[in-house]
Each structure stands twice: as C-alpha cells, then as structure tokens.
Amino acid sequence: MSYRIIEKKEIAPIVHLMKVLAPDVARASKAGQFIILRIDETSERIPLTIADFDVREGTVSIIFQEMGKTTKQLAKMSEADELQDFVGPLGTPADVRKLGTVILVGGGVGIAPVYPQVKAYREAGNKVISVIGARNKDLLILEDEMKAASDELHIATDDGSKGHHGFVTDVVKQILDSGEDIARIVVIGPPILMKVAAGMTAPYGVETIVSLNPIMIDGTGMCGGCRVSVGGETKFACVDGPEFDAHKVDFNLLMSRLALYRDEESRCLEDHDHKHDPDHKCTCRGEN
Ligand code: NAD
Ligand code: FES
C-alpha cells in the first residue's frame, strides 16, 4: 500500500505542508495524535504530529521543517508522488473538553500541531486564546487559519518584526497577570520553550500541558526509544502521550536524549548533501 501526496507547498522558508491521501487515517484521527511515515523501504521512520485532517476528502496534513536527511528528501517530493508508509493515527488523543478559557501556545513549527487543538477546544465550547511565535514574521505559519479558529490571537516574534517583540511565554505571562481566569494552557514547540513555559506557569497554578517530541522508532510502545520521565515515572511518549502535565516532565532528560544521536544525524545529512560528489564516501547506513 502507498499513500499519494495530493498537495505540497512551502509555507515558510524550509517549512512544508503536505496533504496525503490516507482515508483510514483521516477517519480515525483526533487532535493531538501523530503519524509515522517512511518515504520508501530504505528510509528512516519519522513521527509527525497531524496538523489537520479531512474525513470527507480522506486526507491528512502534515507540516515539517527541513532538518535532517529524511525531511530534506521529503521536501523534494511533489504532488502525485507516493509515500511507502503512513501509519496512524498514533498516540493518545488530546484530552479536549469544555473547561472555560484556554490558552493554546505554538512556537515555530509547533504552531502546526496546535492548530487542530485550537479547533477542537473551540468546538468543545471553550474560549480559545491562541499565542503563536516565531523567530521572525516570515517564519510564522498558519496565521490566517489560527486567527479564524481562535477567539483571540496574539503574535510574538523574537526580532519584533510582527506583534510582541519577544517570546510567546512573555505574552502568556501578560495574559495571566491580567487576571483573566485561565483553566488550562497547552504549549507545543521546541523543548526549551516547553521547559520555560512550564517554569513560568507553575507559580500561577494553572494546569499546563505539553506535547513531547522524543526520538521515536516503532511508535507503538515496543522499542522504548521514546521514553520520558514524568513525575518520576518512565512513560512512553508514543502510547502514554505525546501530551503530559508540563509541571511533571523532566525536560533536561528529554533534551539530553534528543541530543544523543546528533553526531550521527549530522554525518547522515552531510552524506546526503554530498551524494552527487563521486569522491565522497558515505559514512551513514549506506542508502543515499
Ligand atoms: P524556534 O527555535 O524558532 O522557536 C519558536 C518560538 O518558541 C520562538 O519564537 C519563541 O517564541 C519560543 N521560544 C524559543 N526559545 C524560547 C525560550 N528559551 N524561552 C521562551 N520561548 C522560547 O522553533 P522552531 O525552529 O520552529 O522549532 C523547531 C523545534 O520544534 C524542533 O526542535 C522540533 O522538534 C520542535 N517541534 C516540536 C513539536 C512538538 O510536538 N513538541 C512539534 C513541532 C516541532
Ligand atoms: Fe518505540 Fe515509543 S517509539 S516505544
């Protein structure tokens, strides 16, 4: 079985949206879940959070940033090309219910997985305040979609080119300091953002949820590759998560485990970038 790409576009520099025909995955998808794809039988398996799904069209959208060899290969694929595997939906769906006012925070590429949650929390009857941020205005993704789906949208850029000049966490702090009654905060983005957000919201006593992105292999609880420590207990992000109580996550362990294969990843990427150079000797698994 293969999965046809029916739409592909670059939505920010090196950030791509891909809509894939996968009716069974679309039918079963819920906000907060992810898929694992493989380009062909020799490729690495990569987990990506579902950015949108359309049951009528039978499509699932993913958004990814070109970071390593596989995402660079994925970025070169076009409409009508086919992916070998597209497995999902995986993970436990987000616990979306009517709570009151919720703040949904997306940092950088993390805005993509926040988008289906914004829609789900609003559909469940919540007031949704979205806060999105990026290094600069050109890297902000899904701004129009987030605006349409939220009751309020706040923007932050690190360089001040749009919205608040600073981090998304500054904006969340301002909202908390305004005294508005916030029932829950959901934060998705780079691990350092989630760590800083967890530390910032803890003194306010507001429930804070993060979506963790450790290294994943099988995505079904078999390999242990995605283990994280939450409240002193080992959890598998692929089946117990990916969402967890931010105030209980050991972010330092998450970040050190994410860095474990950095040397291999850089070597692989270097091999991929030199694959047309006849004098270059491949040092990664061989298949480029
Ligand atoms: P980035 O580094 O550009 O940061 C995006 C935003 O996060 C910043 O604009 C800022 O508002 C906030 N932020 C960053 N550092 C912060 C800090 N120290 N304190 C407070 N706020 C901070 O992000 P990017 O390059 O788009 O993101 C790439 C990373 O996001 C990758 O590591 C990727 O794996 C991760 N990611 C995670 C998920 C997930 O499910 N958790 C989903 C997509 C991407
Ligand atoms: Fe293997 Fe989670 S990815 S146990």
GROMACS .gro file of C-alpha atoms and ligand atoms in nm:
model
  336
    1MET     CA    1   0.000   0.000   0.000
    2SER     CA    2   0.126   0.352  -0.074
    3TYR     CA    3  -0.003   0.697   0.006
    4ARG     CA    4  -0.036   0.967  -0.260
    5ILE     CA    5   0.067   1.327  -0.191
    6ILE     CA    6  -0.218   1.540  -0.320
    7GLU     CA    7  -0.090   1.883  -0.217
    8LYS     CA    8   0.253   2.013  -0.126
    9LYS     CA    9   0.360   2.372  -0.062
   10GLU     CA   10   0.636   2.562   0.116
   11ILE     CA   11   0.454   2.773   0.376
   12ALA     CA   12   0.766   2.940   0.523
   13PRO     CA   13   1.137   2.908   0.441
   14ILE     CA   14   1.219   2.533   0.463
   15VAL     CA   15   0.879   2.457   0.622
   16HIS     CA   16   0.644   2.247   0.408
   17LEU     CA   17   0.279   2.146   0.423
   18MET     CA   18   0.194   1.810   0.269
   19LYS     CA   19  -0.161   1.677   0.228
   20VAL     CA   20  -0.162   1.299   0.195
   21LEU     CA   21  -0.446   1.075   0.077
   22ALA     CA   22  -0.497   0.836   0.370
   23PRO     CA   23  -0.875   0.789   0.425
   24ASP     CA   24  -0.844   0.532   0.705
   25VAL     CA   25  -0.601   0.752   0.900
   26ALA     CA   26  -0.820   1.062   0.843
   27ARG     CA   27  -1.133   0.881   0.962
   28ALA     CA   28  -0.975   0.777   1.292
   29SER     CA   29  -0.771   1.095   1.363
   30LYS     CA   30  -0.822   1.314   1.668
   31ALA     CA   31  -0.641   1.634   1.774
   32GLY     CA   32  -0.310   1.561   1.944
   33GLN     CA   33  -0.227   1.242   1.756
   34PHE     CA   34   0.060   1.176   1.518
   35ILE     CA   35   0.162   0.956   1.226
   36ILE     CA   36   0.487   0.780   1.139
   37LEU     CA   37   0.587   0.788   0.774
   38ARG     CA   38   0.852   0.625   0.559
   39ILE     CA   39   0.938   0.760   0.216
   40ASP     CA   40   1.048   0.420   0.080
   41GLU     CA   41   1.165   0.085   0.213
   42THR     CA   42   1.519   0.214   0.280
   43SER     CA   43   1.420   0.532   0.464
   44GLU     CA   44   1.412   0.618   0.827
   45ARG     CA   45   1.071   0.627   1.001
   46ILE     CA   46   0.978   0.977   1.116
   47PRO     CA   47   0.698   1.081   1.352
   48LEU     CA   48   0.499   1.396   1.265
   49THR     CA   49   0.204   1.541   1.453
   50ILE     CA   50  -0.116   1.560   1.249
   51ALA     CA   51  -0.165   1.926   1.151
   52ASP     CA   52  -0.513   1.877   1.002
   53PHE     CA   53  -0.739   1.605   0.867
   54ASP     CA   54  -1.044   1.599   0.644
   55VAL     CA   55  -1.264   1.289   0.669
   56ARG     CA   56  -1.469   1.381   0.358
   57GLU     CA   57  -1.158   1.424   0.141
   58GLY     CA   58  -0.983   1.134   0.313
   59THR     CA   59  -0.671   1.346   0.366
   60VAL     CA   60  -0.426   1.410   0.647
   61SER     CA   61  -0.200   1.717   0.650
   62ILE     CA   62   0.147   1.723   0.799
   63ILE     CA   63   0.383   2.016   0.835
   64PHE     CA   64   0.756   1.963   0.864
   65GLN     CA   65   1.077   2.161   0.871
   66GLU     CA   66   1.379   2.051   0.667
   67MET     CA   67   1.620   1.950   0.943
   68GLY     CA   68   1.792   1.622   0.855
   69LYS     CA   69   1.840   1.387   0.564
   70THR     CA   70   1.487   1.243   0.566
   71THR     CA   71   1.299   1.572   0.593
   72LYS     CA   72   1.519   1.714   0.314
   73GLN     CA   73   1.428   1.412   0.096
   74LEU     CA   74   1.061   1.457   0.189
   75ALA     CA   75   1.078   1.824   0.088
   76LYS     CA   76   1.191   1.721  -0.262
   77MET     CA   77   0.878   1.509  -0.319
   78SER     CA   78   0.595   1.651  -0.528
   79GLU     CA   79   0.222   1.622  -0.573
   80ALA     CA   80   0.131   1.275  -0.712
   81ASP     CA   81   0.443   1.114  -0.559
   82GLU     CA   82   0.373   0.834  -0.313
   83LEU     CA   83   0.493   0.757   0.038
   84GLN     CA   84   0.563   0.395   0.122
   85ASP     CA   85   0.416   0.405   0.476
   86PHE     CA   86   0.186   0.644   0.655
   87VAL     CA   87   0.092   0.477   0.983
   88GLY     CA   88  -0.156   0.625   1.226
   89PRO     CA   89  -0.323   0.781   1.399
   90LEU     CA   90  -0.081   0.704   1.684
   91GLY     CA   91  -0.070   0.827   2.043
   92THR     CA   92  -0.342   0.921   2.287
   93PRO     CA   93  -0.571   1.199   2.162
   94ALA     CA   94  -0.560   1.533   2.344
   95ASP     CA   95  -0.798   1.546   2.643
   96VAL     CA   96  -1.023   1.817   2.495
   97ARG     CA   97  -1.332   1.913   2.697
   98LYS     CA   98  -1.523   2.223   2.798
   99LEU     CA   99  -1.313   2.395   3.065
  100GLY     CA  100  -1.375   2.769   3.018
  101THR     CA  101  -1.091   2.981   2.880
  102VAL     CA  102  -0.785   2.802   2.749
  103ILE     CA  103  -0.458   2.938   2.610
  104LEU     CA  104  -0.303   2.745   2.321
  105VAL     CA  105   0.061   2.827   2.253
  106GLY     CA  106   0.253   2.733   1.938
  107GLY     CA  107   0.622   2.810   1.896
  108GLY     CA  108   0.773   2.797   1.545
  109VAL     CA  109   0.687   2.471   1.369
  110GLY     CA  110   0.494   2.379   1.686
  111ILE     CA  111   0.214   2.605   1.559
  112ALA     CA  112   0.118   2.320   1.321
  113PRO     CA  113   0.019   2.065   1.589
  114VAL     CA  114  -0.153   2.338   1.791
  115TYR     CA  115  -0.394   2.422   1.506
  116PRO     CA  116  -0.619   2.111   1.527
  117GLN     CA  117  -0.632   2.156   1.904
  118VAL     CA  118  -0.748   2.518   1.867
  119LYS     CA  119  -1.035   2.395   1.651
  120ALA     CA  120  -1.118   2.108   1.890
  121TYR     CA  121  -1.115   2.324   2.207
  122ARG     CA  122  -1.338   2.582   2.034
  123GLU     CA  123  -1.579   2.313   1.912
  124ALA     CA  124  -1.597   2.183   2.271
  125GLY     CA  125  -1.729   2.526   2.379
  126ASN     CA  126  -1.416   2.688   2.523
  127LYS     CA  127  -1.296   3.045   2.476
  128VAL     CA  128  -0.967   2.993   2.295
  129ILE     CA  129  -0.682   3.242   2.324
  130SER     CA  130  -0.402   3.147   2.086
  131VAL     CA  131  -0.046   3.270   2.119
  132ILE     CA  132   0.190   3.196   1.830
  133GLY     CA  133   0.551   3.294   1.787
  134ALA     CA  134   0.848   3.257   1.557
  135ARG     CA  135   1.198   3.397   1.518
  136ASN     CA  136   1.067   3.649   1.261
  137LYS     CA  137   0.746   3.726   1.071
  138ASP     CA  138   0.849   3.522   0.764
  139LEU     CA  139   0.870   3.207   0.978
  140LEU     CA  140   0.519   3.247   1.123
  141ILE     CA  141   0.296   2.973   0.985
  142LEU     CA  142  -0.085   2.929   0.975
  143GLU     CA  143  -0.150   3.286   1.095
  144ASP     CA  144  -0.477   3.323   0.898
  145GLU     CA  145  -0.601   2.977   0.995
  146MET     CA  146  -0.521   3.037   1.364
  147LYS     CA  147  -0.694   3.376   1.353
  148ALA     CA  148  -1.009   3.223   1.205
  149ALA     CA  149  -1.015   2.934   1.453
  150SER     CA  150  -0.942   3.133   1.774
  151ASP     CA  151  -1.141   3.381   1.981
  152GLU     CA  152  -0.822   3.588   2.026
  153LEU     CA  153  -0.486   3.561   1.850
  154HIS     CA  154  -0.163   3.704   1.990
  155ILE     CA  155   0.163   3.707   1.795
  156ALA     CA  156   0.522   3.731   1.917
  157THR     CA  157   0.843   3.742   1.716
  158ASP     CA  158   1.193   3.718   1.860
  159ASP     CA  159   1.309   4.008   1.640
  160GLY     CA  160   0.996   4.223   1.682
  161SER     CA  161   0.909   4.211   1.309
  162LYS     CA  162   0.545   4.131   1.399
  163GLY     CA  163   0.344   4.152   1.721
  164HIS     CA  164   0.513   4.143   2.060
  165HIS     CA  165   0.893   4.178   2.047
  166GLY     CA  166   1.000   3.869   2.243
  167PHE     CA  167   0.894   3.515   2.326
  168VAL     CA  168   0.545   3.363   2.335
  169THR     CA  169   0.598   3.300   2.707
  170ASP     CA  170   0.610   3.680   2.768
  171VAL     CA  171   0.263   3.711   2.612
  172VAL     CA  172   0.124   3.420   2.817
  173LYS     CA  173   0.261   3.584   3.134
  174GLN     CA  174   0.090   3.913   3.042
  175ILE     CA  175  -0.243   3.731   3.000
  176LEU     CA  176  -0.200   3.551   3.334
  177ASP     CA  177  -0.105   3.881   3.503
  178SER     CA  178  -0.417   4.049   3.359
  179GLY     CA  179  -0.619   3.834   3.600
  180GLU     CA  180  -0.823   3.653   3.332
  181ASP     CA  181  -0.940   3.318   3.467
  182ILE     CA  182  -0.748   3.057   3.264
  183ALA     CA  183  -0.845   2.691   3.303
  184ARG     CA  184  -0.563   2.532   3.103
  185ILE     CA  185  -0.259   2.619   2.893
  186VAL     CA  186  -0.134   2.392   2.613
  187VAL     CA  187   0.219   2.457   2.483
  188ILE     CA  188   0.376   2.294   2.176
  189GLY     CA  189   0.711   2.383   2.022
  190PRO     CA  190   1.082   2.341   2.082
  191PRO     CA  191   1.167   2.165   2.411
  192ILE     CA  192   1.329   2.479   2.554
  193LEU     CA  193   1.004   2.672   2.502
  194MET     CA  194   0.803   2.399   2.677
  195LYS     CA  195   1.053   2.389   2.965
  196VAL     CA  196   1.050   2.768   3.009
  197ALA     CA  197   0.668   2.777   2.983
  198ALA     CA  198   0.634   2.505   3.247
  199GLY     CA  199   0.856   2.702   3.488
  200MET     CA  200   0.670   3.024   3.416
  201THR     CA  201   0.314   2.891   3.466
  202ALA     CA  202   0.388   2.679   3.776
  203PRO     CA  203   0.362   2.967   4.030
  204TYR     CA  204   0.021   3.061   3.884
  205GLY     CA  205  -0.109   2.708   3.950
  206VAL     CA  206  -0.265   2.682   3.604
  207GLU     CA  207  -0.276   2.333   3.453
  208THR     CA  208  -0.021   2.324   3.171
  209ILE     CA  209   0.003   2.054   2.906
  210VAL     CA  210   0.293   1.995   2.667
  211SER     CA  211   0.327   1.767   2.364
  212LEU     CA  212   0.663   1.590   2.376
  213ASN     CA  213   0.869   1.502   2.071
  214PRO     CA  214   1.134   1.250   2.178
  215ILE     CA  215   1.306   1.017   1.931
  216MET     CA  216   1.053   0.756   1.817
  217ILE     CA  217   1.107   0.432   1.628
  218ASP     CA  218   0.807   0.197   1.619
  219GLY     CA  219   0.552   0.439   1.770
  220THR     CA  220   0.360   0.154   1.934
  221GLY     CA  221   0.523   0.110   2.276
  222MET     CA  222   0.760  -0.172   2.176
  223CYS     CA  223   1.111  -0.022   2.146
  224GLY     CA  224   1.136   0.217   2.442
  225GLY     CA  225   1.310   0.478   2.223
  226CYS     CA  226   1.060   0.747   2.318
  227ARG     CA  227   1.086   0.708   2.695
  228VAL     CA  228   1.046   1.021   2.902
  229SER     CA  229   1.030   1.083   3.275
  230VAL     CA  230   0.705   1.234   3.406
  231GLY     CA  231   0.651   1.274   3.782
  232GLY     CA  232   0.947   1.042   3.840
  233GLU     CA  233   0.791   0.761   3.635
  234THR     CA  234   0.908   0.635   3.297
  235LYS     CA  235   0.647   0.686   3.027
  236PHE     CA  236   0.647   0.606   2.657
  237ALA     CA  237   0.551   0.923   2.471
  238CYS     CA  238   0.415   0.726   2.174
  239VAL     CA  239   0.145   0.545   2.371
  240ASP     CA  240   0.117   0.723   2.709
  241GLY     CA  241   0.147   1.063   2.538
  242PRO     CA  242   0.255   1.263   2.349
  243GLU     CA  243   0.075   1.501   2.590
  244PHE     CA  244   0.181   1.525   2.953
  245ASP     CA  245   0.148   1.753   3.255
  246ALA     CA  246   0.422   2.010   3.191
  247HIS     CA  247   0.487   2.059   3.562
  248LYS     CA  248   0.592   1.693   3.600
  249VAL     CA  249   0.812   1.649   3.290
  250ASP     CA  250   1.189   1.609   3.326
  251PHE     CA  251   1.283   1.841   3.036
  252ASN     CA  252   1.658   1.811   3.097
  253LEU     CA  253   1.640   1.436   3.035
  254LEU     CA  254   1.423   1.492   2.725
  255MET     CA  255   1.674   1.739   2.584
  256SER     CA  256   1.976   1.521   2.659
  257ARG     CA  257   1.811   1.217   2.495
  258LEU     CA  258   1.722   1.428   2.188
  259ALA     CA  259   2.091   1.519   2.157
  260LEU     CA  260   2.208   1.153   2.176
  261TYR     CA  261   2.231   1.092   1.801
  262ARG     CA  262   2.323   1.446   1.692
  263ASP     CA  263   2.665   1.337   1.557
  264GLU     CA  264   2.512   1.052   1.352
  265GLU     CA  265   2.238   1.284   1.227
  266SER     CA  266   2.491   1.545   1.112
  267ARG     CA  267   2.703   1.278   0.942
  268CYS     CA  268   2.398   1.141   0.763
  269LEU     CA  269   2.297   1.488   0.650
  270GLU     CA  270   2.649   1.558   0.526
  271ASP     CA  271   2.645   1.231   0.329
  272HIS     CA  272   2.307   1.323   0.182
  273ASP     CA  273   2.429   1.670   0.080
  274HIS     CA  274   2.736   1.516  -0.092
  275LYS     CA  275   2.557   1.229  -0.263
  276HIS     CA  276   2.632   1.361  -0.615
  277ASP     CA  277   3.002   1.402  -0.536
  278PRO     CA  278   3.175   1.088  -0.681
  279ASP     CA  279   3.471   1.126  -0.442
  280HIS     CA  280   3.256   1.138  -0.129
  281LYS     CA  281   3.245   0.821   0.083
  282CYS     CA  282   2.915   0.763   0.259
  283THR     CA  283   2.953   0.702   0.634
  284CYS     CA  284   2.587   0.659   0.725
  285ARG     CA  285   2.378   0.346   0.675
  286GLY     CA  286   2.466   0.335   0.309
  287GLU     CA  287   2.149   0.418   0.131
  288ASN     CA  288   2.152   0.764  -0.014
  289NAD     P1  289   1.224   2.827   1.730
  289NAD     O1  290   1.352   2.790   1.792
  289NAD     O2  291   1.224   2.919   1.615
  289NAD     O3  292   1.128   2.884   1.846
  289NAD     C1  293   0.993   2.915   1.820
  289NAD     C2  294   0.941   3.004   1.928
  289NAD     O4  295   0.947   2.937   2.055
  289NAD     C3  296   1.017   3.132   1.948
  289NAD     O5  297   0.982   3.229   1.853
  289NAD     C4  298   0.976   3.171   2.089
  289NAD     O6  299   0.851   3.237   2.095
  289NAD     C5  300   0.966   3.035   2.156
  289NAD     N1  301   1.090   3.007   2.228
  289NAD     C6  302   1.207   2.958   2.176
  289NAD     N2  303   1.302   2.954   2.274
  289NAD     C7  304   1.243   3.002   2.386
  289NAD     C8  305   1.289   3.026   2.518
  289NAD     N3  306   1.415   2.999   2.556
  289NAD     N4  307   1.203   3.080   2.609
  289NAD     C9  308   1.077   3.106   2.574
  289NAD     N5  309   1.026   3.088   2.450
  289NAD    C10  310   1.109   3.037   2.358
  289NAD     O7  311   1.144   2.699   1.691
  289NAD     P2  312   1.149   2.615   1.555
  289NAD     O8  313   1.287   2.617   1.498
  289NAD     O9  314   1.036   2.644   1.467
  289NAD    O10  315   1.116   2.474   1.621
  289NAD    C11  316   1.184   2.364   1.589
  289NAD    C12  317   1.176   2.270   1.709
  289NAD    O11  318   1.040   2.247   1.748
  289NAD    C13  319   1.237   2.139   1.677
  289NAD    O12  320   1.318   2.102   1.786
  289NAD    C14  321   1.116   2.047   1.667
  289NAD    O13  322   1.149   1.916   1.700
  289NAD    C15  323   1.023   2.110   1.767
  289NAD     N6  324   0.882   2.074   1.742
  289NAD    C16  325   0.817   2.015   1.844
  289NAD    C17  326   0.688   1.971   1.826
  289NAD    C18  327   0.621   1.901   1.938
  289NAD    O14  328   0.529   1.825   1.915
  289NAD     N7  329   0.661   1.925   2.060
  289NAD    C19  330   0.623   1.992   1.706
  289NAD    C20  331   0.691   2.058   1.603
  289NAD    C21  332   0.822   2.098   1.623
  290FES    FE1  333   0.903   0.280   2.047
  290FES    FE2  334   0.758   0.464   2.169
  290FES     S1  335   0.859   0.480   1.978
  290FES     S2  336   0.818   0.269   2.243
   0.00000   0.00000   0.00000
